[in-house]
Amino acid sequence: MGSPSGLWTAVSGGMAQSQNLDIIANNLANANTTGFKKDSATFKEYLTAVERPEAVSNAIPRTVFKDSDFYHFDGKEHAFVNVDRVHTDHSQGNLRPTHGPLDLAIDGPGFFAVKTPSGLMFTRAGDFKVNAEGTIVTTEGYPVMALSAEAAAAKTAAREAQALGENQPEQAPGAGARNPASLNPFTEPALQATVGQQQPPGAQPLLIPVSVRDRISNGEKIHITSEGEIYAGTDQVATLAVAEFADLHRLKKITSGLYANPDNTNVPRIATSSNVRQGFLETSNVNPVSELVELLKSNRMYESNMRAIKAYNDMAGKEANEVGKL
């Protein structure tokens, strides 16, 4: 006796809805997390009959046989569903005023660049602070990166090209030192500064951490422009490294606020369409009401699959205990 064909369909549906419930619950848990972007699952149905060509044989089996040897479904009874992929909604969240000098929000598609032990990553969470060394860091303690003077010149060139309606030149690694217009600090890891690590002789870091220790100790106020330029008093200290991507959906969410860019073809570029807002934080784009509705729908579908599994188990029990007595 084999398991009912519909049993595994119900089991797979229950497992898929269980994953969906976890995703929705995570969205609700991060509804108040700065810069959080909600996730949603898409499902895929698997049909054996579609995956392999139909092959019908009318030969009478010469060994121990079962019902399916005479009734050829050729996999049509085998179907299940699973989570195809998880999509992140990168739509803009609301900007909440805080008036904090190191509370920053990005109005546009850009991301702040931060240095982590795993390499360069990106975030929309701008609730920064100053650590004991006087470096601007994220809430996790990762240094927020700024553009070197050479890389800042590339940003100015990109802005000017956009204002003139020109296409931005291809930003190829290795060409930046000679041609600022083609410089891309996000694709030259050899020239990115690493905290506590010396650079190779002659190498000039294109991304550097921002230190404001002396400025704060002197009582100077920190002002950050919409271009990401950091001023202490009247002196410019640095320019924040803000990156934009051709395809945001290729980014990989590492934590609730950090993203990695594992796709080498999705080249980040110096932001030209994003503005930094000082004294604001971007709220999550989670709508708690709609997420609660989705939670109820997914929970009902999960319970329906559980009832189907119980029904199939009852049928299997009757087949074994009652039909066999006839």
Coordinates of N, CA and C in Angstrom, one line a residue, residues 78-267:
H78 N 1.6 13.3 -9.1 CA 2.6 13.8 -8.3 C 2.7 15.3 -8.5
A79 N 2.3 16.1 -7.6 CA 2.4 17.6 -7.7 C 2.6 18.1 -6.3
F80 N 3.4 19.1 -6.2 CA 3.6 19.8 -4.9 C 4.0 21.2 -5.2
V81 N 4.0 22.0 -4.1 CA 4.3 23.4 -4.2 C 5.5 23.7 -3.2
N82 N 6.3 24.7 -3.6 CA 7.3 25.1 -2.7 C 7.6 26.6 -2.9
V83 N 8.4 27.2 -2.0 CA 8.7 28.6 -2.1 C 9.7 28.8 -3.2
D84 N 9.4 29.5 -4.2 CA 10.3 29.7 -5.3 C 11.4 30.6 -4.9
R85 N 11.1 31.7 -4.4 CA 12.1 32.7 -3.9 C 11.5 33.7 -3.0
V86 N 12.3 34.4 -2.3 CA 11.9 35.5 -1.4 C 12.3 36.8 -2.0
H87 N 11.3 37.7 -2.3 CA 11.6 39.0 -2.9 C 11.6 40.1 -1.8
T88 N 12.5 41.1 -1.9 CA 12.5 42.2 -1.0 C 11.9 43.4 -1.7
D89 N 11.0 44.1 -1.0 CA 10.4 45.3 -1.6 C 11.3 46.5 -1.2
H90 N 11.9 47.1 -2.2 CA 12.8 48.2 -1.9 C 12.1 49.6 -2.0
S91 N 10.8 49.6 -1.9 CA 10.2 50.9 -2.1 C 10.6 51.8 -0.9
Q92 N 10.5 53.1 -1.2 CA 10.9 54.1 -0.2 C 10.0 54.1 1.1
G93 N 10.7 54.2 2.3 CA 9.9 54.3 3.5 C 9.7 55.8 3.8
N94 N 8.9 56.0 4.8 CA 8.7 57.4 5.2 C 9.9 58.0 6.0
L95 N 10.1 59.3 5.9 CA 11.2 59.9 6.6 C 10.7 60.5 7.9
R96 N 11.2 60.0 9.0 CA 10.8 60.5 10.3 C 11.8 61.5 10.9
P97 N 11.4 62.7 11.3 CA 12.3 63.6 11.8 C 12.8 63.3 13.2
T98 N 14.1 63.4 13.5 CA 14.6 63.1 14.8 C 15.5 64.3 15.3
H99 N 16.0 65.1 14.4 CA 16.8 66.2 14.6 C 18.2 65.8 15.2
G100 N 18.5 64.5 15.1 CA 19.9 64.1 15.5 C 20.9 64.4 14.5
P101 N 22.1 64.9 14.9 CA 23.1 65.2 13.9 C 23.6 64.1 13.1
L102 N 23.6 62.9 13.6 CA 24.1 61.7 12.9 C 23.0 60.7 12.5
D103 N 21.7 61.2 12.6 CA 20.6 60.5 12.0 C 20.4 60.9 10.6
L104 N 20.6 59.9 9.7 CA 20.6 60.2 8.2 C 19.6 59.3 7.5
A105 N 18.9 59.9 6.6 CA 18.0 59.1 5.7 C 18.4 59.4 4.3
I106 N 18.1 58.4 3.4 CA 18.4 58.5 2.0 C 17.1 58.7 1.3
D107 N 16.9 59.8 0.6 CA 15.7 60.0 -0.3 C 16.1 59.6 -1.7
G108 N 15.7 58.4 -2.1 CA 16.1 57.9 -3.4 C 16.6 56.4 -3.2
P109 N 17.1 55.9 -4.3 CA 17.5 54.4 -4.3 C 18.8 54.1 -3.7
G110 N 19.5 55.0 -3.2 CA 20.9 54.8 -2.7 C 21.0 54.0 -1.4
F111 N 22.3 53.6 -1.1 CA 22.6 52.9 0.1 C 23.9 53.4 0.6
F112 N 24.0 53.5 2.0 CA 25.3 53.9 2.6 C 26.2 52.7 2.5
A113 N 27.5 52.9 2.3 CA 28.5 51.9 2.2 C 29.1 51.7 3.6
V114 N 29.2 50.5 4.1 CA 29.8 50.2 5.4 C 30.8 49.1 5.3
K115 N 31.9 49.1 6.1 CA 32.9 48.1 6.1 C 32.6 47.1 7.2
T116 N 32.5 45.8 6.8 CA 32.3 44.8 7.8 C 33.4 43.7 7.7
P117 N 33.5 42.9 8.7 CA 34.5 41.8 8.6 C 34.4 40.9 7.4
S118 N 33.2 40.9 6.8 CA 32.9 40.1 5.6 C 33.1 40.9 4.3
G119 N 33.5 42.1 4.4 CA 33.7 42.9 3.2 C 32.8 44.1 3.2
L120 N 32.7 44.8 2.0 CA 31.9 46.0 1.9 C 30.4 45.6 1.8
M121 N 29.6 46.2 2.6 CA 28.2 46.0 2.5 C 27.4 47.3 2.5
F122 N 26.1 47.2 2.4 CA 25.3 48.4 2.2 C 24.1 48.4 3.1
T123 N 23.7 49.6 3.5 CA 22.5 49.7 4.4 C 21.7 51.0 4.1
R124 N 20.5 50.9 4.5 CA 19.6 52.1 4.4 C 19.4 52.7 5.9
A125 N 19.8 51.9 6.9 CA 19.6 52.4 8.2 C 20.7 53.4 8.6
G126 N 20.3 54.7 8.8 CA 21.2 55.7 9.0 C 21.3 56.2 10.4
D127 N 20.9 55.4 11.4 CA 21.0 55.8 12.8 C 22.5 55.5 13.3
F128 N 23.4 56.4 12.8 CA 24.8 56.3 13.1 C 25.1 56.9 14.5
K129 N 26.3 56.6 14.9 CA 26.9 57.1 16.2 C 28.4 57.2 16.0
V130 N 29.0 57.7 17.1 CA 30.5 57.9 17.1 C 31.0 56.9 18.1
N131 N 32.0 56.1 17.8 CA 32.5 55.1 18.7 C 33.6 55.7 19.6
A132 N 34.3 54.9 20.4 CA 35.3 55.4 21.3 C 36.5 56.0 20.6
E133 N 36.7 55.5 19.3 CA 37.9 56.1 18.6 C 37.5 57.3 17.8
G134 N 36.3 57.8 17.9 CA 35.8 59.0 17.2 C 35.4 58.7 15.7
T135 N 35.2 57.4 15.4 CA 34.8 57.1 14.0 C 33.3 56.9 13.9
I136 N 32.7 57.4 12.9 CA 31.2 57.2 12.7 C 31.0 55.8 12.3
V137 N 30.1 55.1 13.0 CA 29.8 53.7 12.8 C 28.3 53.5 12.8
T138 N 27.9 52.3 12.4 CA 26.5 51.9 12.5 C 26.2 51.4 13.9
T139 N 24.9 51.0 14.1 CA 24.6 50.5 15.4 C 25.3 49.2 15.7
E140 N 25.7 48.5 14.7 CA 26.4 47.2 14.9 C 27.9 47.5 15.1
G141 N 28.4 48.7 15.0 CA 29.8 49.1 15.1 C 30.6 49.0 13.9
Y142 N 30.0 48.9 12.7 CA 30.7 48.9 11.4 C 31.0 50.3 11.0
P143 N 32.2 50.6 10.5 CA 32.6 52.0 10.1 C 31.8 52.3 8.8
V144 N 31.2 53.6 8.9 CA 30.6 54.1 7.7 C 31.6 54.7 6.8
M145 N 31.6 54.3 5.5 CA 32.6 54.7 4.6 C 32.3 56.0 3.9
A146 N 33.4 56.8 3.6 CA 33.3 58.0 2.9 C 34.2 57.9 1.7
L147 N 34.1 58.9 0.7 CA 34.9 58.9 -0.5 C 36.2 59.6 -0.2
S148 N 37.2 59.1 -0.8 CA 38.5 59.8 -0.8 C 38.4 61.0 -1.7
A149 N 39.4 61.9 -1.6 CA 39.4 63.1 -2.5 C 39.2 62.7 -3.9
E150 N 40.0 61.7 -4.3 CA 39.9 61.2 -5.7 C 38.6 60.7 -6.1
A151 N 38.0 59.9 -5.2 CA 36.7 59.4 -5.5 C 35.6 60.4 -5.4
A152 N 35.8 61.5 -4.6 CA 34.8 62.6 -4.5 C 34.8 63.3 -5.8
A153 N 36.0 63.4 -6.5 CA 36.0 64.1 -7.8 C 35.2 63.3 -8.8
A154 N 35.2 62.0 -8.7 CA 34.4 61.1 -9.6 C 32.9 61.4 -9.4
K155 N 32.5 61.6 -8.1 CA 31.1 61.9 -7.9 C 30.7 63.2 -8.5
T156 N 31.6 64.2 -8.4 CA 31.3 65.5 -9.0 C 31.2 65.4 -10.5
A157 N 32.1 64.6 -11.1 CA 32.0 64.4 -12.6 C 30.7 63.7 -13.0
A158 N 30.3 62.7 -12.1 CA 29.1 62.0 -12.5 C 27.8 62.9 -12.3
R159 N 27.8 63.8 -11.3 CA 26.7 64.7 -11.2 C 26.7 65.7 -12.3
E160 N 27.8 66.2 -12.7 CA 27.9 67.1 -13.9 C 27.4 66.5 -15.1
A161 N 27.8 65.2 -15.4 CA 27.3 64.5 -16.6 C 25.8 64.3 -16.5
Q162 N 25.3 64.0 -15.3 CA 23.8 63.9 -15.2 C 23.1 65.2 -15.5
A163 N 23.7 66.3 -15.0 CA 23.0 67.6 -15.2 C 23.0 68.0 -16.7
L164 N 24.0 67.5 -17.4 CA 24.1 67.8 -18.8 C 23.4 66.8 -19.7
G165 N 22.8 65.8 -19.0 CA 22.0 64.8 -19.8 C 22.9 63.8 -20.5
E166 N 24.1 63.7 -20.1 CA 25.0 62.7 -20.7 C 25.0 61.4 -20.0
N167 N 25.3 60.3 -20.8 CA 25.4 59.0 -20.2 C 26.7 59.0 -19.3
Q168 N 26.6 58.3 -18.2 CA 27.8 58.1 -17.4 C 28.7 57.2 -18.0
P169 N 30.0 57.5 -18.0 CA 31.0 56.6 -18.6 C 31.1 55.3 -17.8
E170 N 31.5 54.3 -18.5 CA 31.7 53.0 -17.9 C 32.8 53.1 -16.8
Q171 N 32.4 52.7 -15.6 CA 33.4 52.9 -14.5 C 34.2 51.6 -14.3
A172 N 35.3 51.5 -15.0 CA 36.1 50.3 -15.0 C 37.1 50.3 -13.9
P173 N 37.3 49.2 -13.2 CA 38.3 49.2 -12.2 C 39.7 49.4 -12.8
G174 N 40.5 50.2 -12.1 CA 41.9 50.4 -12.5 C 42.0 51.7 -13.3
A175 N 40.9 52.3 -13.7 CA 41.1 53.5 -14.6 C 40.9 54.8 -13.8
G176 N 40.5 54.7 -12.5 CA 40.1 55.8 -11.7 C 41.3 56.8 -11.5
A177 N 42.5 56.3 -11.2 CA 43.6 57.2 -10.9 C 43.9 58.1 -12.0
R178 N 43.6 57.8 -13.2 CA 43.9 58.6 -14.3 C 42.7 59.4 -14.9
N179 N 41.5 58.8 -14.7 CA 40.3 59.4 -15.3 C 39.2 59.4 -14.2
P180 N 39.1 60.5 -13.5 CA 38.1 60.6 -12.4 C 36.7 60.3 -12.8
A181 N 36.4 60.6 -14.1 CA 35.0 60.3 -14.6 C 34.7 58.9 -14.7
S182 N 35.7 58.0 -14.7 CA 35.5 56.6 -14.9 C 35.7 55.8 -13.6
L183 N 36.0 56.6 -12.5 CA 36.3 56.0 -11.2 C 35.1 55.4 -10.5
N184 N 35.3 54.2 -10.0 CA 34.2 53.6 -9.2 C 34.8 52.9 -8.0
P185 N 34.7 53.6 -6.8 CA 35.4 53.1 -5.6 C 34.8 51.8 -5.1
F186 N 33.5 51.5 -5.5 CA 32.8 50.3 -5.0 C 33.3 49.0 -5.7
T187 N 34.0 49.1 -6.8 CA 34.5 48.0 -7.5 C 36.0 47.8 -7.5
E188 N 36.6 48.5 -6.6 CA 38.1 48.4 -6.4 C 38.4 48.1 -5.0
P189 N 38.2 46.8 -4.6 CA 38.4 46.4 -3.2 C 39.8 46.6 -2.8
A190 N 40.8 46.5 -3.7 CA 42.2 46.6 -3.3 C 42.5 48.0 -2.8
L191 N 41.7 49.0 -3.2 CA 41.9 50.4 -2.8 C 41.0 50.9 -1.7
Q192 N 40.2 50.0 -1.1 CA 39.3 50.3 -0.1 C 40.0 50.2 1.3
A193 N 39.9 51.2 2.1 CA 40.6 51.2 3.4 C 40.0 50.2 4.3
T194 N 40.9 49.5 5.0 CA 40.4 48.6 6.0 C 40.9 49.1 7.4
V195 N 40.0 49.2 8.3 CA 40.4 49.7 9.6 C 41.4 48.8 10.3
G196 N 42.5 49.4 10.7 CA 43.6 48.6 11.4 C 44.5 47.9 10.5
Q197 N 44.4 48.1 9.2 CA 45.2 47.3 8.2 C 46.0 48.3 7.3
Q198 N 47.2 48.1 7.1 CA 48.0 49.0 6.3 C 47.7 48.7 4.8
Q199 N 47.7 49.7 4.0 CA 47.5 49.6 2.6 C 48.9 49.2 1.9
P200 N 48.8 48.6 0.7 CA 50.1 48.3 0.0 C 50.8 49.6 -0.4
P201 N 52.1 49.6 -0.5 CA 52.9 50.8 -0.8 C 52.3 51.5 -2.1
G202 N 52.1 52.8 -2.0 CA 51.6 53.5 -3.2 C 50.1 53.5 -3.4
A203 N 49.4 52.6 -2.7 CA 47.9 52.5 -2.9 C 47.2 53.6 -2.1
Q204 N 46.3 54.2 -2.8 CA 45.5 55.3 -2.1 C 44.1 54.7 -2.0
P205 N 43.6 54.6 -0.7 CA 42.2 54.1 -0.5 C 41.2 55.0 -1.1
L206 N 40.2 54.4 -1.7 CA 39.1 55.2 -2.3 C 38.0 55.3 -1.4
L207 N 37.8 54.4 -0.5 CA 36.8 54.4 0.6 C 37.5 54.5 1.9
I208 N 37.1 55.4 2.7 CA 37.8 55.6 4.0 C 36.8 55.8 5.1
P209 N 37.1 55.4 6.3 CA 36.2 55.7 7.5 C 36.3 57.1 7.8
V210 N 35.2 57.6 8.5 CA 35.1 59.0 8.9 C 35.4 59.2 10.3
S211 N 36.4 60.0 10.6 CA 36.8 60.3 12.0 C 36.5 61.7 12.3
V212 N 35.7 61.9 13.4 CA 35.3 63.3 13.8 C 35.7 63.5 15.3
R213 N 36.7 62.7 15.8 CA 37.0 62.8 17.2 C 37.5 64.2 17.6
D214 N 38.4 64.8 16.9 CA 38.9 66.1 17.2 C 37.9 67.2 17.0
R215 N 37.0 67.0 16.0 CA 36.0 68.0 15.8 C 35.0 68.1 16.9
I216 N 34.6 66.9 17.4 CA 33.6 66.8 18.4 C 34.2 67.4 19.7
S217 N 35.4 67.0 20.0 CA 36.1 67.4 21.2 C 36.2 68.9 21.3
N218 N 36.3 69.5 20.1 CA 36.4 71.0 20.0 C 35.1 71.7 20.0
G219 N 34.0 70.9 20.1 CA 32.7 71.5 20.2 C 32.1 71.9 18.9
E220 N 32.7 71.5 17.8 CA 32.2 71.9 16.5 C 30.9 71.1 16.1
K221 N 30.0 71.8 15.5 CA 28.7 71.1 15.1 C 28.9 70.4 13.8
I222 N 28.3 69.2 13.7 CA 28.4 68.4 12.4 C 27.2 68.8 11.6
H223 N 27.5 69.1 10.3 CA 26.4 69.4 9.3 C 26.7 68.6 8.1
I224 N 25.6 67.9 7.6 CA 25.7 67.0 6.5 C 24.7 67.5 5.4
T225 N 25.2 67.8 4.2 CA 24.4 68.3 3.1 C 23.7 67.2 2.4
S226 N 22.8 67.6 1.5 CA 22.0 66.6 0.7 C 23.0 65.8 -0.2
E227 N 24.1 66.3 -0.5 CA 25.1 65.6 -1.3 C 25.9 64.6 -0.5
G228 N 25.7 64.6 0.8 CA 26.5 63.7 1.7 C 27.8 64.3 2.2
E229 N 28.0 65.5 2.0 CA 29.2 66.2 2.4 C 29.1 66.5 3.9
I230 N 30.1 66.1 4.6 CA 30.1 66.2 6.1 C 31.0 67.5 6.4
Y231 N 30.4 68.4 7.1 CA 31.1 69.6 7.6 C 31.2 69.7 9.1
A232 N 32.3 70.0 9.6 CA 32.5 70.3 11.0 C 32.8 71.8 11.1
G233 N 31.8 72.6 11.6 CA 32.0 74.0 11.5 C 31.9 74.5 10.0
T234 N 32.9 75.1 9.5 CA 33.0 75.5 8.1 C 33.9 74.6 7.3
D235 N 34.5 73.6 7.9 CA 35.5 72.8 7.2 C 34.8 71.5 6.8
Q236 N 35.0 71.1 5.5 CA 34.5 69.8 5.0 C 35.4 68.7 5.5
V237 N 34.8 67.7 6.2 CA 35.6 66.6 6.7 C 35.6 65.5 5.7
A238 N 34.5 65.1 5.1 CA 34.4 64.0 4.2 C 33.2 64.1 3.4
T239 N 33.1 63.1 2.4 CA 31.8 63.0 1.6 C 31.4 61.5 1.8
L240 N 30.2 61.3 2.2 CA 29.7 59.9 2.5 C 29.7 59.2 1.1
A241 N 30.0 57.9 1.2 CA 29.9 57.0 0.1 C 28.5 56.4 0.0
V242 N 27.8 56.9 -1.0 CA 26.4 56.4 -1.2 C 26.4 55.8 -2.6
A243 N 25.9 54.5 -2.6 CA 25.9 53.7 -3.9 C 24.5 53.5 -4.4
E244 N 24.4 53.4 -5.7 CA 23.2 53.0 -6.4 C 23.4 51.8 -7.2
F245 N 22.4 51.0 -7.4 CA 22.5 49.7 -8.2 C 21.5 49.7 -9.3
A246 N 21.9 49.0 -10.4 CA 21.1 48.9 -11.5 C 19.8 48.0 -11.2
D247 N 20.0 47.0 -10.4 CA 19.0 46.1 -10.1 C 19.0 45.8 -8.6
L248 N 18.1 46.4 -7.8 CA 18.1 46.3 -6.4 C 17.7 44.8 -5.9
H249 N 17.0 44.1 -6.8 CA 16.5 42.8 -6.4 C 17.6 41.8 -6.5
R250 N 18.8 42.1 -7.0 CA 19.9 41.2 -7.0 C 20.7 41.3 -5.7
L251 N 20.4 42.3 -4.8 CA 21.1 42.4 -3.5 C 20.6 41.3 -2.6
K252 N 21.5 40.8 -1.8 CA 21.2 39.8 -0.8 C 21.1 40.3 0.6
K253 N 20.0 40.1 1.2 CA 19.8 40.6 2.6 C 20.5 39.7 3.5
I254 N 21.5 40.3 4.3 CA 22.3 39.6 5.2 C 21.6 39.6 6.6
T255 N 21.3 40.8 7.1 CA 20.5 41.0 8.3 C 19.4 41.9 8.0
S256 N 18.7 42.3 9.0 CA 17.5 43.2 8.8 C 17.9 44.5 8.1
G257 N 19.2 44.9 8.3 CA 19.6 46.2 7.7 C 20.7 46.2 6.8
L258 N 21.4 45.1 6.7 CA 22.6 45.0 5.8 C 22.4 44.2 4.6
Y259 N 23.0 44.7 3.4 CA 22.8 44.0 2.2 C 24.2 43.7 1.6
A260 N 24.4 42.6 0.9 CA 25.6 42.3 0.2 C 25.2 42.3 -1.3
N261 N 26.2 42.5 -2.1 CA 26.0 42.5 -3.6 C 26.8 41.3 -4.2
P262 N 26.3 40.1 -4.2 CA 27.0 38.9 -4.7 C 27.1 38.8 -6.2
D263 N 26.3 39.6 -6.9 CA 26.3 39.5 -8.4 C 27.3 40.6 -8.9
N264 N 28.3 40.1 -9.6 CA 29.4 41.0 -10.1 C 28.9 41.8 -11.3
T265 N 27.8 41.3 -11.9 CA 27.2 42.1 -13.0 C 26.4 43.3 -12.6
N266 N 26.0 43.2 -11.3 CA 25.1 44.3 -10.7 C 26.1 45.4 -10.1
V267 N 26.7 46.1 -11.0 CA 27.8 47.0 -10.6 C 27.3 48.2 -9.8

